[in-house]
Amino acid sequence: MSNVQAAKLIIENIQLLEQAKIILEGEIAEKLLTSVDEVVKRYLEGFEGWGGNFNFYEKNDLKFAPENWQAKQETEFKHQNFYARYCLNCESSEIGGDYHEWWVSTFLKNDIDRIIFSIYPWYENYKEKVNKKKWNEFANEKNQLQPEIEQCGFKFNASNGSWYIVVDGIEPKTFIENYESDTLEDALIPITDALGKLEKAHPYFDKIVQAAIEKFGRIESEDAV
């Protein structure tokens, strides 16, 4: 389709597009993203000693970690208090590239951008001063020693020293059927499937985090306040 043809269609349907934007950013986004928050939170309730923030709808904030990764003791979960944490995001934020205007588009099966779960360190919580170069060298070494991580479905991003797993897109037909029947959580099987792979990979990530603590040093208690 040429730009002229596209412009013609847009102008002819401009009012419908305005209404679609309102519905997408309102009701549809709220139902989808609150369902994602609830599905991830419920799945992690089966993990003893884990905490997180599950507020992707309001703040684009869905992060979680086990308590043995905690560097600074606080009752409220803050990812800055952990040596590393898992989070939900999009692939374009991890490796660059094109992205969508709406999260709904990214959750659906498409050829532009995809939802991911990733794992990141928090450099400031190590006793030794750790920068990106130092962490990347460490992560690259550990990645080569842990091929099981890739076997679990994770990809290694050497430029960030991080790992991520792609969440399969939801089929539009499946989304529509569950949206109409108000059972949207049932459409989020790709999310729980990815969490299952994360659960299998976690012991290997835990080894890496513990090795990082041993190499770079655990933050002193007086510095953790």
PDB file of C-alpha atoms in Angstrom:
ATOM      1  CA  MET A   1       0.000   0.000   0.000  1.00  0.00           C
ATOM      2  CA  SER A   2       1.365   3.404  -0.979  1.00  0.00           C
ATOM      3  CA  ASN A   3       1.500   6.356   1.405  1.00  0.00           C
ATOM      4  CA  VAL A   4      -1.204   8.074  -0.639  1.00  0.00           C
ATOM      5  CA  GLN A   5      -3.527   5.075  -0.291  1.00  0.00           C
ATOM      6  CA  ALA A   6      -2.760   4.847   3.424  1.00  0.00           C
ATOM      7  CA  ALA A   7      -3.465   8.559   3.877  1.00  0.00           C
ATOM      8  CA  LYS A   8      -6.798   8.150   2.091  1.00  0.00           C
ATOM      9  CA  LEU A   9      -7.835   5.302   4.408  1.00  0.00           C
ATOM     10  CA  ILE A  10      -6.729   7.239   7.484  1.00  0.00           C
ATOM     11  CA  ILE A  11      -8.692  10.351   6.539  1.00  0.00           C
ATOM     12  CA  GLU A  12     -11.772   8.310   5.660  1.00  0.00           C
ATOM     13  CA  ASN A  13     -11.641   6.573   9.049  1.00  0.00           C
ATOM     14  CA  ILE A  14     -10.201   9.339  11.207  1.00  0.00           C
ATOM     15  CA  GLN A  15     -13.079   9.373  13.710  1.00  0.00           C
ATOM     16  CA  LEU A  16     -12.920   5.602  14.104  1.00  0.00           C
ATOM     17  CA  LEU A  17      -9.171   5.845  14.700  1.00  0.00           C
ATOM     18  CA  GLU A  18      -9.705   8.504  17.368  1.00  0.00           C
ATOM     19  CA  GLN A  19     -12.205   6.261  19.133  1.00  0.00           C
ATOM     20  CA  ALA A  20      -9.951   3.222  18.748  1.00  0.00           C
ATOM     21  CA  LYS A  21      -7.077   5.069  20.437  1.00  0.00           C
ATOM     22  CA  ILE A  22      -9.275   5.960  23.411  1.00  0.00           C
ATOM     23  CA  ILE A  23     -10.461   2.376  23.833  1.00  0.00           C
ATOM     24  CA  LEU A  24      -6.985   0.888  23.330  1.00  0.00           C
ATOM     25  CA  GLU A  25      -5.348   3.165  25.884  1.00  0.00           C
ATOM     26  CA  GLY A  26      -8.274   2.855  28.267  1.00  0.00           C
ATOM     27  CA  GLU A  27     -10.414  -0.216  28.733  1.00  0.00           C
ATOM     28  CA  ILE A  28      -8.404  -2.724  26.678  1.00  0.00           C
ATOM     29  CA  ALA A  29      -5.036  -1.741  28.151  1.00  0.00           C
ATOM     30  CA  GLU A  30      -6.417  -1.786  31.692  1.00  0.00           C
ATOM     31  CA  LYS A  31      -7.955  -5.243  31.348  1.00  0.00           C
ATOM     32  CA  LEU A  32      -4.888  -6.730  29.677  1.00  0.00           C
ATOM     33  CA  LEU A  33      -2.184  -5.240  31.873  1.00  0.00           C
ATOM     34  CA  THR A  34      -3.987  -5.775  35.178  1.00  0.00           C
ATOM     35  CA  SER A  35      -4.484  -9.393  34.092  1.00  0.00           C
ATOM     36  CA  VAL A  36      -0.754  -9.666  33.391  1.00  0.00           C
ATOM     37  CA  ASP A  37       0.021  -8.246  36.843  1.00  0.00           C
ATOM     38  CA  GLU A  38      -2.295 -10.755  38.491  1.00  0.00           C
ATOM     39  CA  VAL A  39      -1.086 -13.785  36.503  1.00  0.00           C
ATOM     40  CA  VAL A  40       2.589 -13.113  37.254  1.00  0.00           C
ATOM     41  CA  LYS A  41       1.909 -12.338  40.921  1.00  0.00           C
ATOM     42  CA  ARG A  42      -0.143 -15.509  41.345  1.00  0.00           C
ATOM     43  CA  TYR A  43       2.519 -17.642  39.657  1.00  0.00           C
ATOM     44  CA  LEU A  44       5.240 -16.278  41.930  1.00  0.00           C
ATOM     45  CA  GLU A  45       3.185 -16.962  45.040  1.00  0.00           C
ATOM     46  CA  GLY A  46       4.339 -20.545  44.558  1.00  0.00           C
ATOM     47  CA  PHE A  47       7.968 -19.428  45.015  1.00  0.00           C
ATOM     48  CA  GLU A  48       8.949 -19.296  48.672  1.00  0.00           C
ATOM     49  CA  GLY A  49      10.744 -16.121  49.711  1.00  0.00           C
ATOM     50  CA  TRP A  50      10.157 -14.067  46.562  1.00  0.00           C
ATOM     51  CA  GLY A  51       8.842 -10.526  46.304  1.00  0.00           C
ATOM     52  CA  GLY A  52       8.179  -7.971  43.637  1.00  0.00           C
ATOM     53  CA  ASN A  53       6.279  -5.048  42.202  1.00  0.00           C
ATOM     54  CA  PHE A  54       3.291  -6.036  40.086  1.00  0.00           C
ATOM     55  CA  ASN A  55       2.014  -2.752  38.709  1.00  0.00           C
ATOM     56  CA  PHE A  56       2.617  -2.895  34.988  1.00  0.00           C
ATOM     57  CA  TYR A  57      -0.708  -1.264  34.195  1.00  0.00           C
ATOM     58  CA  GLU A  58      -0.181   1.986  36.098  1.00  0.00           C
ATOM     59  CA  LYS A  59       3.616   2.303  36.171  1.00  0.00           C
ATOM     60  CA  ASN A  60       5.053  -0.154  33.619  1.00  0.00           C
ATOM     61  CA  ASP A  61       6.642  -1.736  36.683  1.00  0.00           C
ATOM     62  CA  LEU A  62       6.739  -5.507  36.945  1.00  0.00           C
ATOM     63  CA  LYS A  63       9.908  -6.702  38.679  1.00  0.00           C
ATOM     64  CA  PHE A  64      10.631  -9.559  41.061  1.00  0.00           C
ATOM     65  CA  ALA A  65      13.488 -11.368  42.779  1.00  0.00           C
ATOM     66  CA  PRO A  66      14.221 -13.933  45.511  1.00  0.00           C
ATOM     67  CA  GLU A  67      15.084 -12.672  48.968  1.00  0.00           C
ATOM     68  CA  ASN A  68      18.589 -14.199  48.860  1.00  0.00           C
ATOM     69  CA  TRP A  69      19.452 -11.630  46.159  1.00  0.00           C
ATOM     70  CA  GLN A  70      18.589  -8.772  48.483  1.00  0.00           C
ATOM     71  CA  ALA A  71      21.479  -6.460  49.351  1.00  0.00           C
ATOM     72  CA  LYS A  72      19.661  -3.800  51.374  1.00  0.00           C
ATOM     73  CA  GLN A  73      17.035  -4.732  53.924  1.00  0.00           C
ATOM     74  CA  GLU A  74      13.709  -2.954  53.509  1.00  0.00           C
ATOM     75  CA  THR A  75      10.175  -4.222  53.919  1.00  0.00           C
ATOM     76  CA  GLU A  76       9.003  -2.623  50.672  1.00  0.00           C
ATOM     77  CA  PHE A  77      10.249  -4.245  47.469  1.00  0.00           C
ATOM     78  CA  LYS A  78      12.598  -1.966  45.530  1.00  0.00           C
ATOM     79  CA  HIS A  79      14.682  -3.418  42.742  1.00  0.00           C
ATOM     80  CA  GLN A  80      17.514  -1.053  43.697  1.00  0.00           C
ATOM     81  CA  ASN A  81      17.923  -3.098  46.892  1.00  0.00           C
ATOM     82  CA  PHE A  82      18.807  -6.307  45.044  1.00  0.00           C
ATOM     83  CA  TYR A  83      21.978  -7.577  43.408  1.00  0.00           C
ATOM     84  CA  ALA A  84      19.844  -8.557  40.413  1.00  0.00           C
ATOM     85  CA  ARG A  85      16.179  -8.788  39.499  1.00  0.00           C
ATOM     86  CA  TYR A  86      13.850 -10.113  36.834  1.00  0.00           C
ATOM     87  CA  CYS A  87      11.533  -7.771  34.956  1.00  0.00           C
ATOM     88  CA  LEU A  88       8.937  -7.737  32.194  1.00  0.00           C
ATOM     89  CA  ASN A  89       9.636  -5.482  29.243  1.00  0.00           C
ATOM     90  CA  CYS A  90       9.779  -5.478  25.438  1.00  0.00           C
ATOM     91  CA  GLU A  91      12.555  -6.823  23.233  1.00  0.00           C
ATOM     92  CA  SER A  92      13.182  -3.428  21.618  1.00  0.00           C
ATOM     93  CA  SER A  93      14.154  -2.012  25.024  1.00  0.00           C
ATOM     94  CA  GLU A  94      16.713  -4.805  25.356  1.00  0.00           C
ATOM     95  CA  ILE A  95      18.356  -4.842  21.935  1.00  0.00           C
ATOM     96  CA  GLY A  96      16.921  -1.804  20.129  1.00  0.00           C
ATOM     97  CA  GLY A  97      14.796  -1.758  16.997  1.00  0.00           C
ATOM     98  CA  ASP A  98      11.249  -0.794  16.099  1.00  0.00           C
ATOM     99  CA  TYR A  99       8.578  -0.721  18.779  1.00  0.00           C
ATOM    100  CA  HIS A 100       4.838  -0.233  19.164  1.00  0.00           C
ATOM    101  CA  GLU A 101       2.937   2.729  20.486  1.00  0.00           C
ATOM    102  CA  TRP A 102       0.648   0.482  22.544  1.00  0.00           C
ATOM    103  CA  TRP A 103       1.553  -2.400  24.845  1.00  0.00           C
ATOM    104  CA  VAL A 104      -1.469  -4.310  23.552  1.00  0.00           C
ATOM    105  CA  SER A 105       0.202  -4.575  20.143  1.00  0.00           C
ATOM    106  CA  THR A 106       3.388  -5.953  21.691  1.00  0.00           C
ATOM    107  CA  PHE A 107       1.535  -8.654  23.618  1.00  0.00           C
ATOM    108  CA  LEU A 108      -0.188  -9.828  20.430  1.00  0.00           C
ATOM    109  CA  LYS A 109       1.570 -11.989  17.843  1.00  0.00           C
ATOM    110  CA  ASN A 110       3.338  -9.599  15.458  1.00  0.00           C
ATOM    111  CA  ASP A 111       6.519  -9.016  13.434  1.00  0.00           C
ATOM    112  CA  ILE A 112       7.733  -5.797  15.091  1.00  0.00           C
ATOM    113  CA  ASP A 113       8.320  -6.176  18.831  1.00  0.00           C
ATOM    114  CA  ARG A 114       7.797  -8.801  21.515  1.00  0.00           C
ATOM    115  CA  ILE A 115       7.315  -9.073  25.272  1.00  0.00           C
ATOM    116  CA  ILE A 116      10.242 -10.466  27.258  1.00  0.00           C
ATOM    117  CA  PHE A 117      11.309 -11.393  30.766  1.00  0.00           C
ATOM    118  CA  SER A 118      14.864 -10.243  31.438  1.00  0.00           C
ATOM    119  CA  ILE A 119      17.374 -10.399  34.274  1.00  0.00           C
ATOM    120  CA  TYR A 120      19.580  -7.432  35.150  1.00  0.00           C
ATOM    121  CA  PRO A 121      22.195  -6.660  37.817  1.00  0.00           C
ATOM    122  CA  TRP A 122      22.238  -3.553  39.996  1.00  0.00           C
ATOM    123  CA  TYR A 123      25.895  -2.492  39.959  1.00  0.00           C
ATOM    124  CA  GLU A 124      25.800  -0.192  42.981  1.00  0.00           C
ATOM    125  CA  ASN A 125      25.066  -2.995  45.433  1.00  0.00           C
ATOM    126  CA  TYR A 126      28.463  -4.649  45.140  1.00  0.00           C
ATOM    127  CA  LYS A 127      31.306  -3.678  47.455  1.00  0.00           C
ATOM    128  CA  GLU A 128      33.716  -3.327  44.546  1.00  0.00           C
ATOM    129  CA  LYS A 129      32.938  -0.568  42.078  1.00  0.00           C
ATOM    130  CA  VAL A 130      31.354  -2.352  39.114  1.00  0.00           C
ATOM    131  CA  ASN A 131      30.810  -0.679  35.756  1.00  0.00           C
ATOM    132  CA  LYS A 132      29.207  -1.928  32.562  1.00  0.00           C
ATOM    133  CA  LYS A 133      32.490  -3.131  31.034  1.00  0.00           C
ATOM    134  CA  LYS A 134      33.460  -5.081  34.144  1.00  0.00           C
ATOM    135  CA  TRP A 135      30.013  -6.638  34.472  1.00  0.00           C
ATOM    136  CA  ASN A 136      29.829  -7.568  30.783  1.00  0.00           C
ATOM    137  CA  GLU A 137      33.153  -9.394  30.983  1.00  0.00           C
ATOM    138  CA  PHE A 138      31.953 -11.300  34.032  1.00  0.00           C
ATOM    139  CA  ALA A 139      28.549 -12.100  32.501  1.00  0.00           C
ATOM    140  CA  ASN A 140      30.061 -13.254  29.209  1.00  0.00           C
ATOM    141  CA  GLU A 141      32.379 -15.630  31.049  1.00  0.00           C
ATOM    142  CA  LYS A 142      29.531 -17.054  33.123  1.00  0.00           C
ATOM    143  CA  ASN A 143      27.261 -17.364  30.106  1.00  0.00           C
ATOM    144  CA  GLN A 144      29.791 -19.605  28.386  1.00  0.00           C
ATOM    145  CA  LEU A 145      29.966 -21.782  31.496  1.00  0.00           C
ATOM    146  CA  GLN A 146      26.177 -22.128  31.756  1.00  0.00           C
ATOM    147  CA  PRO A 147      24.836 -23.451  28.416  1.00  0.00           C
ATOM    148  CA  GLU A 148      21.765 -24.655  30.325  1.00  0.00           C
ATOM    149  CA  ILE A 149      20.468 -21.078  30.338  1.00  0.00           C
ATOM    150  CA  GLU A 150      20.196 -21.039  26.554  1.00  0.00           C
ATOM    151  CA  GLN A 151      18.686 -24.518  26.649  1.00  0.00           C
ATOM    152  CA  CYS A 152      15.914 -23.079  28.849  1.00  0.00           C
ATOM    153  CA  GLY A 153      15.089 -20.588  26.094  1.00  0.00           C
ATOM    154  CA  PHE A 154      17.013 -17.507  27.239  1.00  0.00           C
ATOM    155  CA  LYS A 155      19.134 -15.337  24.967  1.00  0.00           C
ATOM    156  CA  PHE A 156      22.305 -13.578  26.095  1.00  0.00           C
ATOM    157  CA  ASN A 157      22.698  -9.887  25.295  1.00  0.00           C
ATOM    158  CA  ALA A 158      26.465  -9.377  25.334  1.00  0.00           C
ATOM    159  CA  SER A 159      26.187  -5.590  25.000  1.00  0.00           C
ATOM    160  CA  ASN A 160      24.346  -5.351  28.339  1.00  0.00           C
ATOM    161  CA  GLY A 161      25.571  -8.481  30.093  1.00  0.00           C
ATOM    162  CA  SER A 162      21.953  -9.541  30.510  1.00  0.00           C
ATOM    163  CA  TRP A 163      19.691 -12.430  29.595  1.00  0.00           C
ATOM    164  CA  TYR A 164      16.124 -12.434  28.349  1.00  0.00           C
ATOM    165  CA  ILE A 165      13.442 -14.817  27.174  1.00  0.00           C
ATOM    166  CA  VAL A 166      10.856 -13.937  24.542  1.00  0.00           C
ATOM    167  CA  VAL A 167       7.197 -14.416  25.434  1.00  0.00           C
ATOM    168  CA  ASP A 168       5.171 -15.850  22.564  1.00  0.00           C
ATOM    169  CA  GLY A 169       2.611 -13.425  21.186  1.00  0.00           C
ATOM    170  CA  ILE A 170      -1.073 -13.985  21.877  1.00  0.00           C
ATOM    171  CA  GLU A 171      -3.095 -14.979  18.844  1.00  0.00           C
ATOM    172  CA  PRO A 172      -5.551 -12.131  18.069  1.00  0.00           C
ATOM    173  CA  LYS A 173      -8.434 -14.609  17.814  1.00  0.00           C
ATOM    174  CA  THR A 174      -7.617 -15.996  21.274  1.00  0.00           C
ATOM    175  CA  PHE A 175      -7.400 -12.489  22.699  1.00  0.00           C
ATOM    176  CA  ILE A 176     -10.781 -11.513  21.223  1.00  0.00           C
ATOM    177  CA  GLU A 177     -12.541 -14.657  22.456  1.00  0.00           C
ATOM    178  CA  ASN A 178     -11.271 -14.228  26.012  1.00  0.00           C
ATOM    179  CA  TYR A 179     -11.869 -10.489  25.990  1.00  0.00           C
ATOM    180  CA  GLU A 180     -15.499 -11.009  24.995  1.00  0.00           C
ATOM    181  CA  SER A 181     -16.027 -13.645  27.692  1.00  0.00           C
ATOM    182  CA  ASP A 182     -14.178 -11.584  30.340  1.00  0.00           C
ATOM    183  CA  THR A 183     -11.623 -14.376  30.821  1.00  0.00           C
ATOM    184  CA  LEU A 184      -8.562 -12.513  29.587  1.00  0.00           C
ATOM    185  CA  GLU A 185      -6.252 -14.266  32.038  1.00  0.00           C
ATOM    186  CA  ASP A 186      -6.911 -17.478  30.095  1.00  0.00           C
ATOM    187  CA  ALA A 187      -5.277 -15.864  27.055  1.00  0.00           C
ATOM    188  CA  LEU A 188      -2.036 -15.328  28.970  1.00  0.00           C
ATOM    189  CA  ILE A 189      -0.731 -18.885  28.692  1.00  0.00           C
ATOM    190  CA  PRO A 190       2.390 -17.536  26.889  1.00  0.00           C
ATOM    191  CA  ILE A 191       3.195 -15.561  30.054  1.00  0.00           C
ATOM    192  CA  THR A 192       2.972 -18.591  32.343  1.00  0.00           C
ATOM    193  CA  ASP A 193       4.880 -20.712  29.809  1.00  0.00           C
ATOM    194  CA  ALA A 194       7.730 -18.181  29.873  1.00  0.00           C
ATOM    195  CA  LEU A 195       7.631 -18.081  33.679  1.00  0.00           C
ATOM    196  CA  GLY A 196       7.945 -21.861  33.691  1.00  0.00           C
ATOM    197  CA  LYS A 197      11.125 -21.592  31.625  1.00  0.00           C
ATOM    198  CA  LEU A 198      12.379 -18.829  33.915  1.00  0.00           C
ATOM    199  CA  GLU A 199      11.762 -21.102  36.886  1.00  0.00           C
ATOM    200  CA  LYS A 200      13.884 -23.829  35.275  1.00  0.00           C
ATOM    201  CA  ALA A 201      16.673 -21.372  34.467  1.00  0.00           C
ATOM    202  CA  HIS A 202      16.650 -19.679  37.868  1.00  0.00           C
ATOM    203  CA  PRO A 203      19.098 -22.089  39.590  1.00  0.00           C
ATOM    204  CA  TYR A 204      21.704 -21.187  36.950  1.00  0.00           C
ATOM    205  CA  PHE A 205      21.035 -17.471  37.350  1.00  0.00           C
ATOM    206  CA  ASP A 206      21.288 -17.896  41.104  1.00  0.00           C
ATOM    207  CA  LYS A 207      24.750 -19.427  40.652  1.00  0.00           C
ATOM    208  CA  ILE A 208      25.769 -16.399  38.589  1.00  0.00           C
ATOM    209  CA  VAL A 209      24.454 -13.900  41.145  1.00  0.00           C
ATOM    210  CA  GLN A 210      26.170 -15.746  43.999  1.00  0.00           C
ATOM    211  CA  ALA A 211      29.396 -15.821  41.961  1.00  0.00           C
ATOM    212  CA  ALA A 212      29.064 -12.070  41.385  1.00  0.00           C
ATOM    213  CA  ILE A 213      28.646 -11.473  45.120  1.00  0.00           C
ATOM    214  CA  GLU A 214      31.737 -13.579  45.784  1.00  0.00           C
ATOM    215  CA  LYS A 215      33.762 -11.814  43.077  1.00  0.00           C
ATOM    216  CA  PHE A 216      32.694  -8.212  43.629  1.00  0.00           C
ATOM    217  CA  GLY A 217      31.915  -8.396  47.336  1.00  0.00           C
ATOM    218  CA  ARG A 218      28.772  -8.238  49.421  1.00  0.00           C
ATOM    219  CA  ILE A 219      27.788  -4.755  50.465  1.00  0.00           C
ATOM    220  CA  GLU A 220      28.589  -4.025  54.110  1.00  0.00           C
ATOM    221  CA  SER A 221      25.616  -3.782  56.460  1.00  0.00           C
ATOM    222  CA  GLU A 222      26.429  -0.190  57.424  1.00  0.00           C
ATOM    223  CA  ASP A 223      26.448   0.753  53.735  1.00  0.00           C
ATOM    224  CA  ALA A 224      23.145  -0.967  53.114  1.00  0.00           C
ATOM    225  CA  VAL A 225      21.085   1.519  55.092  1.00  0.00           C
TER     226      VAL A 225
END
